[in-house]
């Protein structure tokens, strides 16, 4: 993967994450929720999961190589399918 493509992927991922954070912030404002406690919980959870993913990914990547990328993709697809079925079952 070229450095330019990798950089563009990081920028697009950052924008997507920022849009998600903006939506959460607007939702909190609309609901009149005090933002500090949820922001602290979300920040600590996101930081812990990032650390866990980085350390775990490095260890599993070293041991299993590129096969872990396939496993990660399968997990993301499974989560997406689960969420889709949950929303379809409600409606």
Coordinates of C-alpha atoms in Angstrom, one line a residue:
X1 CA 0.0 0.0 0.0
X2 CA 1.4 3.4 -0.9
X3 CA 2.1 6.0 1.7
X4 CA -0.3 8.4 -0.1
X5 CA -3.1 5.8 0.0
X6 CA -2.4 5.0 3.6
X7 CA -2.5 8.7 4.5
X8 CA -5.8 9.2 2.6
X9 CA -7.3 6.2 4.5
X10 CA -6.3 7.7 7.8
X11 CA -7.8 11.0 6.9
X12 CA -11.1 9.4 5.8
X13 CA -11.2 7.3 9.0
X14 CA -10.6 10.4 11.1
X15 CA -13.4 12.3 9.3
X16 CA -15.8 9.4 9.8
X17 CA -14.9 9.2 13.5
X18 CA -15.3 13.0 13.9
X19 CA -18.7 12.9 12.2
X20 CA -19.8 10.2 14.7
X21 CA -18.5 12.2 17.6
X22 CA -20.4 15.3 16.3
X23 CA -23.6 13.3 16.1
X24 CA -23.2 12.1 19.7
X25 CA -22.5 15.7 20.9
X26 CA -25.5 17.0 19.1
X27 CA -27.7 14.3 20.6
X28 CA -26.4 15.1 24.1
X29 CA -27.2 18.7 23.6
X30 CA -30.7 17.9 22.3
X31 CA -31.4 15.7 25.2
X32 CA -30.0 18.2 27.7
X33 CA -27.5 15.7 29.1
X34 CA -24.5 17.0 31.1
X35 CA -21.6 16.1 28.8
X36 CA -18.6 15.7 31.2
X37 CA -19.4 12.3 32.7
X38 CA -20.4 10.6 29.4
X39 CA -17.4 12.2 27.7
X40 CA -15.0 10.9 30.4
X41 CA -16.5 7.4 30.2
X42 CA -16.4 7.4 26.3
X43 CA -12.9 8.7 26.3
X44 CA -11.5 6.2 28.8
X45 CA -13.3 3.3 27.1
X46 CA -12.1 4.4 23.7
X47 CA -8.5 4.8 25.0
X48 CA -8.6 1.4 26.7
X49 CA -10.0 -0.4 23.6
X50 CA -7.4 1.3 21.4
X51 CA -4.6 0.2 23.7
X52 CA -6.0 -3.3 23.9
X53 CA -6.4 -3.5 20.1
X54 CA -2.9 -2.2 19.4
X55 CA -1.2 -4.5 21.9
X56 CA -3.4 -7.5 21.0
X57 CA -3.1 -6.8 17.3
X58 CA 0.7 -6.6 17.4
X59 CA 0.9 -9.9 19.4
X60 CA -1.6 -11.8 17.2
X61 CA -0.1 -10.3 14.0
X62 CA 3.4 -11.4 15.0
X63 CA 2.1 -14.9 15.8
X64 CA -0.4 -15.5 13.0
X65 CA 0.6 -13.0 10.3
X66 CA -1.8 -11.7 7.7
X67 CA -4.4 -14.3 8.6
X68 CA -5.4 -12.1 11.5
X69 CA -6.5 -9.4 9.0
X70 CA -9.0 -11.9 7.6
X71 CA -10.2 -12.7 11.1
X72 CA -10.7 -9.0 11.9
X73 CA -12.7 -8.6 8.7
X74 CA -14.9 -11.5 9.6
X75 CA -15.5 -10.1 13.0
X76 CA -16.5 -6.7 11.6
X77 CA -18.8 -8.3 9.1
X78 CA -20.4 -10.4 11.9
X79 CA -21.0 -7.3 14.0
X80 CA -22.6 -5.6 11.0
X81 CA -24.9 -8.5 10.3
X82 CA -25.8 -8.7 14.0
X83 CA -26.7 -5.0 14.1
X84 CA -28.7 -5.3 10.8
X85 CA -30.7 -8.3 12.2
X86 CA -31.4 -6.5 15.5
X87 CA -32.8 -3.4 13.6
X88 CA -34.8 -5.5 11.2
X89 CA -36.3 -7.6 14.0
X90 CA -37.5 -4.4 15.9
X91 CA -39.3 -3.0 12.9

